[in-house]
């Protein structure tokens, strides 16, 4: 008797082992992505799964990667859609296939690109959640007030560390993994900036606000001494496997802070505060390309989820300054 399938899990896809020639081609492509495109390890792993799945489909059609045509690519995405995959996952698979076939074309392994006319799966437009400026200010104010309420040196030290974390996050829009994993060396180049190593090993310099710099200076004055080697390199050391504070620990503290500020904890996370950083910058006139650089987005299309802020700002400007918006139109 077949055991019942657990709810919520898609049916398992049979493993496919590419032929030696195909396996060598896939490995050459993935090595190129890692060496020339500086793709992150997670991206490489995802592309490997996507292309192995694609090769398995083609094998079922009696074809190999070097012989697949546009019809086979389209048929493959019909099967992908039939599995109920998210549009974002299907879009990533198409990206993997496109880059692979372009690689094969550039290396003379194919005479065409069968993905050139394949349309990307439609994605639903999801606006990012973010907090208002007043809500963020309330959270920062309470985090600062906690310093005066802290009973004892140990609690005061934790309060100062937490304030530094929140101030840095709102001042820079770092990913939470970038924030808790900041090395001390990130501040060594210029105290007005933090040097961040983001996805794919890409580095970027992000300016710090005056409150963030003050909070960092206060934390550095209390940061523990005599740390273990694996802890000593981090700005926010901790007794964890990595040697620095965990994302989960900081996220829990952020939700507690939100509750104290009268904000539903479900609305608040490190990523939401990152969105607030970007949204508030754009609302105050920042250029979208600048925000892209600060957030560490490799592609401007990722940053374009914030264009609703620009649309609202444009509408407000028109309503405020256009003469036809200020007075009712005369009718004959």
Short mmCIF file of C-alpha atoms in Angstrom, two decimals:
data_model
loop_
_atom_site.label_atom_id
_atom_site.label_comp_id
_atom_site.label_asym_id
_atom_site.label_seq_id
_atom_site.Cartn_x
_atom_site.Cartn_y
_atom_site.Cartn_z
CA UNK A 1 0.00 0.00 0.00
CA UNK A 2 1.36 3.43 -0.95
CA UNK A 3 1.83 5.67 2.08
CA UNK A 4 -0.28 8.84 2.03
CA UNK A 5 1.51 11.89 0.72
CA UNK A 6 2.10 14.68 3.21
CA UNK A 7 -0.04 17.72 2.62
CA UNK A 8 1.52 20.81 1.11
CA UNK A 9 4.40 19.00 -0.58
CA UNK A 10 4.56 18.67 -4.37
CA UNK A 11 5.06 15.21 -5.84
CA UNK A 12 8.70 14.21 -6.06
CA UNK A 13 10.36 14.55 -9.45
CA UNK A 14 12.32 11.43 -10.44
CA UNK A 15 16.04 12.04 -10.38
CA UNK A 16 17.65 12.41 -13.79
CA UNK A 17 21.29 11.71 -14.48
CA UNK A 18 22.45 13.60 -17.61
CA UNK A 19 24.64 11.77 -20.12
CA UNK A 20 28.39 12.45 -19.74
CA UNK A 21 28.47 14.96 -22.60
CA UNK A 22 25.45 16.84 -21.22
CA UNK A 23 26.85 16.73 -17.68
CA UNK A 24 30.13 18.22 -18.91
CA UNK A 25 28.25 20.98 -20.74
CA UNK A 26 26.18 21.81 -17.66
CA UNK A 27 29.28 21.93 -15.47
CA UNK A 28 31.06 24.21 -17.96
CA UNK A 29 28.09 26.58 -17.90
CA UNK A 30 27.88 26.61 -14.10
CA UNK A 31 31.63 27.19 -13.81
CA UNK A 32 31.28 30.16 -16.17
CA UNK A 33 28.44 31.56 -14.04
CA UNK A 34 30.56 31.28 -10.91
CA UNK A 35 33.81 32.59 -12.39
CA UNK A 36 32.64 35.26 -14.84
CA UNK A 37 29.26 36.33 -13.45
CA UNK A 38 30.24 35.91 -9.79
CA UNK A 39 26.95 34.07 -9.18
CA UNK A 40 26.21 33.17 -5.57
CA UNK A 41 26.35 29.55 -4.42
CA UNK A 42 22.56 29.48 -3.95
CA UNK A 43 22.05 30.72 -7.51
CA UNK A 44 24.39 28.05 -8.87
CA UNK A 45 22.53 25.34 -6.92
CA UNK A 46 19.16 26.59 -8.17
CA UNK A 47 20.36 26.71 -11.79
CA UNK A 48 21.75 23.19 -11.47
CA UNK A 49 18.33 21.91 -10.31
CA UNK A 50 16.50 23.86 -13.02
CA UNK A 51 18.71 22.64 -15.87
CA UNK A 52 18.72 19.04 -14.63
CA UNK A 53 14.92 19.16 -14.60
CA UNK A 54 14.94 20.60 -18.12
CA UNK A 55 17.33 17.89 -19.31
CA UNK A 56 15.05 15.22 -17.80
CA UNK A 57 12.10 16.60 -19.75
CA UNK A 58 14.08 16.61 -22.99
CA UNK A 59 15.28 13.06 -22.34
CA UNK A 60 11.63 12.01 -22.15
CA UNK A 61 11.19 13.53 -25.61
CA UNK A 62 14.18 11.61 -26.93
CA UNK A 63 16.24 14.80 -27.21
CA UNK A 64 19.35 16.26 -25.63
CA UNK A 65 20.24 19.80 -24.64
CA UNK A 66 22.04 20.40 -27.93
CA UNK A 67 18.98 19.50 -30.05
CA UNK A 68 16.11 21.18 -28.17
CA UNK A 69 14.10 23.65 -30.22
CA UNK A 70 11.71 26.47 -29.34
CA UNK A 71 8.76 24.03 -29.41
CA UNK A 72 10.41 21.83 -26.79
CA UNK A 73 11.20 24.84 -24.58
CA UNK A 74 7.58 26.00 -24.81
CA UNK A 75 6.34 22.48 -24.06
CA UNK A 76 8.63 22.31 -21.04
CA UNK A 77 7.13 25.49 -19.61
CA UNK A 78 3.66 24.10 -20.18
CA UNK A 79 4.63 21.24 -17.87
CA UNK A 80 6.16 23.67 -15.37
CA UNK A 81 2.91 25.63 -15.29
CA UNK A 82 0.99 22.39 -14.83
CA UNK A 83 3.00 21.62 -11.68
CA UNK A 84 1.67 24.76 -10.06
CA UNK A 85 5.05 26.41 -9.56
CA UNK A 86 5.07 30.05 -8.54
CA UNK A 87 5.53 32.54 -11.40
CA UNK A 88 8.75 33.72 -9.74
CA UNK A 89 10.13 30.16 -9.79
CA UNK A 90 9.11 29.68 -13.42
CA UNK A 91 10.74 33.01 -14.28
CA UNK A 92 13.98 31.90 -12.65
CA UNK A 93 13.89 28.68 -14.66
CA UNK A 94 13.47 30.62 -17.87
CA UNK A 95 16.42 32.80 -16.87
CA UNK A 96 18.51 29.67 -16.29
CA UNK A 97 17.55 28.23 -19.67
CA UNK A 98 18.17 31.50 -21.50
CA UNK A 99 21.60 31.97 -20.03
CA UNK A 100 22.51 28.34 -20.68
CA UNK A 101 21.45 28.46 -24.34
CA UNK A 102 23.20 31.79 -24.89
CA UNK A 103 26.32 30.21 -23.42
CA UNK A 104 25.99 27.28 -25.83
CA UNK A 105 25.43 29.66 -28.75
CA UNK A 106 28.44 31.83 -27.84
CA UNK A 107 30.66 28.75 -27.61
CA UNK A 108 29.54 27.49 -31.01
CA UNK A 109 27.80 24.45 -29.54
CA UNK A 110 24.50 25.54 -31.08
CA UNK A 111 23.59 27.64 -34.07
CA UNK A 112 20.56 29.28 -32.42
CA UNK A 113 18.93 30.21 -29.13
CA UNK A 114 15.61 28.35 -28.73
CA UNK A 115 14.58 30.57 -25.81
CA UNK A 116 14.75 33.86 -27.73
CA UNK A 117 11.02 34.01 -28.43
CA UNK A 118 9.76 32.49 -25.20
CA UNK A 119 7.83 34.98 -23.07
CA UNK A 120 8.55 35.20 -19.36
CA UNK A 121 5.78 33.90 -17.06
CA UNK A 122 3.57 36.69 -15.81
CA UNK A 123 4.21 37.73 -12.26
CA UNK A 124 1.65 39.28 -10.00
CA UNK A 125 2.77 42.68 -8.86
CA UNK A 126 3.22 42.59 -5.10
CA UNK A 127 3.87 45.90 -3.41
CA UNK A 128 6.40 45.68 -0.59
CA UNK A 129 5.20 46.15 2.97
CA UNK A 130 6.77 49.09 4.68
CA UNK A 131 6.30 51.34 7.70
CA UNK A 132 5.51 55.03 7.71
CA UNK A 133 8.17 57.50 8.77
CA UNK A 134 6.24 58.20 11.99
CA UNK A 135 6.15 54.49 12.82
CA UNK A 136 9.89 54.07 12.28
CA UNK A 137 10.59 57.19 14.33
CA UNK A 138 8.45 55.80 17.15
CA UNK A 139 10.43 52.55 17.14
CA UNK A 140 13.77 54.37 17.14
CA UNK A 141 12.63 56.65 19.94
CA UNK A 142 11.59 53.72 22.12
CA UNK A 143 14.85 51.88 21.39
CA UNK A 144 16.76 55.00 22.49
CA UNK A 145 14.58 55.47 25.58
CA UNK A 146 15.33 51.87 26.60
CA UNK A 147 18.89 52.93 27.41
CA UNK A 148 17.69 55.03 30.31
CA UNK A 149 15.41 52.28 31.59
CA UNK A 150 18.01 49.50 31.46
CA UNK A 151 18.71 48.08 34.91
CA UNK A 152 22.35 47.10 35.25
CA UNK A 153 25.38 47.16 32.92
CA UNK A 154 24.41 43.91 31.16
CA UNK A 155 20.98 45.15 30.08
CA UNK A 156 22.36 48.55 29.17
CA UNK A 157 24.92 46.90 26.91
CA UNK A 158 22.21 44.88 25.16
CA UNK A 159 20.07 48.00 24.74
CA UNK A 160 22.98 49.93 23.20
CA UNK A 161 23.76 47.05 20.85
CA UNK A 162 20.13 46.78 19.76
CA UNK A 163 19.85 50.52 19.14
CA UNK A 164 22.97 50.36 16.96
CA UNK A 165 21.47 47.51 14.94
CA UNK A 166 18.17 49.31 14.34
CA UNK A 167 19.84 52.63 13.50
CA UNK A 168 22.18 50.94 11.00
CA UNK A 169 19.33 49.02 9.38
CA UNK A 170 17.16 52.09 8.84
CA UNK A 171 20.14 54.21 7.75
CA UNK A 172 21.43 51.72 5.18
CA UNK A 173 18.67 49.28 4.18
CA UNK A 174 21.01 46.32 4.58
CA UNK A 175 19.74 42.78 4.26
CA UNK A 176 19.46 41.27 7.73
CA UNK A 177 22.19 38.73 6.93
CA UNK A 178 24.48 41.61 5.91
CA UNK A 179 23.62 43.50 9.08
CA UNK A 180 24.24 40.83 11.71
CA UNK A 181 27.28 39.59 9.77
CA UNK A 182 29.04 42.96 9.53
CA UNK A 183 32.76 42.57 10.24
CA UNK A 184 34.61 45.22 12.22
CA UNK A 185 36.62 45.91 9.08
CA UNK A 186 33.44 47.22 7.40
CA UNK A 187 33.93 50.46 9.33
CA UNK A 188 37.68 50.77 8.85
CA UNK A 189 37.71 52.64 5.52
CA UNK A 190 35.70 55.74 6.42
CA UNK A 191 33.54 56.23 9.54
CA UNK A 192 30.92 57.96 7.40
CA UNK A 193 30.35 54.76 5.39
CA UNK A 194 29.98 51.04 5.90
CA UNK A 195 31.53 48.62 3.40
CA UNK A 196 29.07 45.83 2.70
CA UNK A 197 29.75 42.53 0.96
CA UNK A 198 26.44 41.44 -0.51
CA UNK A 199 25.07 38.72 -2.75
CA UNK A 200 27.54 37.19 -5.16
CA UNK A 201 30.44 38.76 -3.25
CA UNK A 202 29.61 42.22 -4.65
CA UNK A 203 30.84 45.07 -2.45
CA UNK A 204 29.16 48.42 -2.00
CA UNK A 205 29.76 51.50 0.16
CA UNK A 206 26.66 52.74 1.99
CA UNK A 207 26.60 56.06 3.87
CA UNK A 208 25.71 56.11 7.57
CA UNK A 209 23.41 58.67 9.16
CA UNK A 210 24.64 60.72 12.11
CA UNK A 211 22.38 58.82 14.58
CA UNK A 212 23.72 55.51 13.24
CA UNK A 213 27.33 56.66 13.59
CA UNK A 214 26.66 57.85 17.15
CA UNK A 215 25.01 54.54 18.06
CA UNK A 216 27.91 52.56 16.57
CA UNK A 217 30.46 54.64 18.48
CA UNK A 218 28.58 54.05 21.72
CA UNK A 219 28.40 50.31 21.05
CA UNK A 220 32.10 50.06 20.19
CA UNK A 221 32.87 51.59 23.57
CA UNK A 222 31.07 48.70 25.28
CA UNK A 223 31.75 45.88 22.84
CA UNK A 224 33.20 42.89 24.77
CA UNK A 225 36.95 42.44 24.91
CA UNK A 226 38.92 39.18 25.03
CA UNK A 227 36.68 37.43 22.48
CA UNK A 228 37.31 34.09 20.85
CA UNK A 229 38.97 34.34 17.39
CA UNK A 230 35.74 33.42 15.56
CA UNK A 231 33.88 36.20 17.45
CA UNK A 232 36.52 38.93 17.41
CA UNK A 233 36.10 39.77 13.71
CA UNK A 234 32.41 40.70 13.94
CA UNK A 235 30.84 44.03 14.84
CA UNK A 236 28.10 42.21 16.74
CA UNK A 237 29.79 39.10 18.21
CA UNK A 238 27.83 36.35 19.93
CA UNK A 239 28.30 32.84 21.24
CA UNK A 240 26.83 31.19 18.17
CA UNK A 241 28.17 28.77 15.58
CA UNK A 242 28.98 31.69 13.27
CA UNK A 243 30.43 33.86 16.01
CA UNK A 244 27.96 36.70 15.38
CA UNK A 245 24.35 37.49 16.26
CA UNK A 246 21.73 35.44 14.44
CA UNK A 247 19.07 36.87 12.15
CA UNK A 248 16.36 35.22 14.25
CA UNK A 249 17.53 36.86 17.47
CA UNK A 250 17.50 40.32 15.93
CA UNK A 251 14.12 39.75 14.27
CA UNK A 252 12.59 38.75 17.60
CA UNK A 253 13.91 41.91 19.21
CA UNK A 254 12.48 43.99 16.38
CA UNK A 255 9.00 42.50 16.85
CA UNK A 256 9.15 43.19 20.59
CA UNK A 257 10.14 46.78 19.84
CA UNK A 258 7.21 47.12 17.41
CA UNK A 259 4.76 45.89 20.04
CA UNK A 260 6.09 48.43 22.51
CA UNK A 261 5.62 51.16 19.89
CA UNK A 262 1.98 50.14 19.37
CA UNK A 263 2.61 48.54 15.97
CA UNK A 264 1.37 45.05 15.14
CA UNK A 265 4.45 42.79 15.38
CA UNK A 266 3.24 40.85 12.30
CA UNK A 267 3.84 43.99 10.24
CA UNK A 268 7.46 44.34 11.28
CA UNK A 269 10.56 42.42 10.25
CA UNK A 270 14.12 43.36 9.24
CA UNK A 271 13.05 43.13 5.59
CA UNK A 272 10.13 45.50 6.19
CA UNK A 273 12.53 48.04 7.69
CA UNK A 274 14.73 47.61 4.59
CA UNK A 275 11.66 48.42 2.48
CA UNK A 276 10.96 51.46 4.66
CA UNK A 277 14.49 52.72 4.03
CA UNK A 278 14.04 52.51 0.25
CA UNK A 279 10.47 53.87 0.21
CA UNK A 280 11.29 56.86 2.41
CA UNK A 281 14.34 57.73 0.32
CA UNK A 282 12.29 57.73 -2.88
CA UNK A 283 9.50 59.72 -1.26
CA UNK A 284 12.07 62.41 -0.44
CA UNK A 285 13.41 62.62 -3.99
CA UNK A 286 16.14 59.98 -4.25
CA UNK A 287 16.87 58.58 -7.71
CA UNK A 288 15.83 54.99 -8.34
CA UNK A 289 19.33 54.10 -9.57
CA UNK A 290 20.84 55.42 -6.34
CA UNK A 291 18.44 53.30 -4.30
CA UNK A 292 19.36 50.29 -6.45
CA UNK A 293 23.03 50.80 -5.59
CA UNK A 294 22.37 51.27 -1.89
CA UNK A 295 20.20 48.16 -1.67
CA UNK A 296 22.73 46.08 -3.59
CA UNK A 297 20.31 45.03 -6.32
CA UNK A 298 22.13 43.63 -9.34
CA UNK A 299 19.21 44.48 -11.65
CA UNK A 300 17.15 47.69 -11.69
CA UNK A 301 14.02 45.60 -12.28
CA UNK A 302 14.28 44.37 -8.69
CA UNK A 303 14.26 47.95 -7.42
CA UNK A 304 11.29 48.86 -9.60
CA UNK A 305 8.89 47.34 -7.06
CA UNK A 306 9.20 50.75 -5.39
CA UNK A 307 7.92 52.71 -8.38
CA UNK A 308 4.51 52.95 -6.71
CA UNK A 309 6.19 55.47 -4.41
CA UNK A 310 7.35 57.49 -7.40
CA UNK A 311 3.89 57.25 -9.00
CA UNK A 312 2.25 58.58 -5.84
CA UNK A 313 4.81 61.38 -5.58
CA UNK A 314 4.22 62.37 -9.21
CA UNK A 315 0.46 62.39 -8.70
CA UNK A 316 0.85 64.60 -5.61
CA UNK A 317 3.14 67.01 -7.47
CA UNK A 318 0.70 67.33 -10.36
CA UNK A 319 -2.26 67.90 -8.04
CA UNK A 320 -0.33 70.47 -6.05
CA UNK A 321 1.28 72.50 -8.84
CA UNK A 322 -0.70 72.06 -12.08
CA UNK A 323 -3.12 74.99 -12.64
CA UNK A 324 -5.86 72.71 -13.97
CA UNK A 325 -5.69 70.69 -10.74
CA UNK A 326 -5.99 73.74 -8.48
CA UNK A 327 -9.17 75.21 -9.94
CA UNK A 328 -12.29 73.63 -11.41
CA UNK A 329 -12.48 73.63 -15.19
CA UNK A 330 -14.98 76.09 -16.65
CA UNK A 331 -17.82 74.61 -18.58
CA UNK A 332 -19.83 76.44 -21.21
#
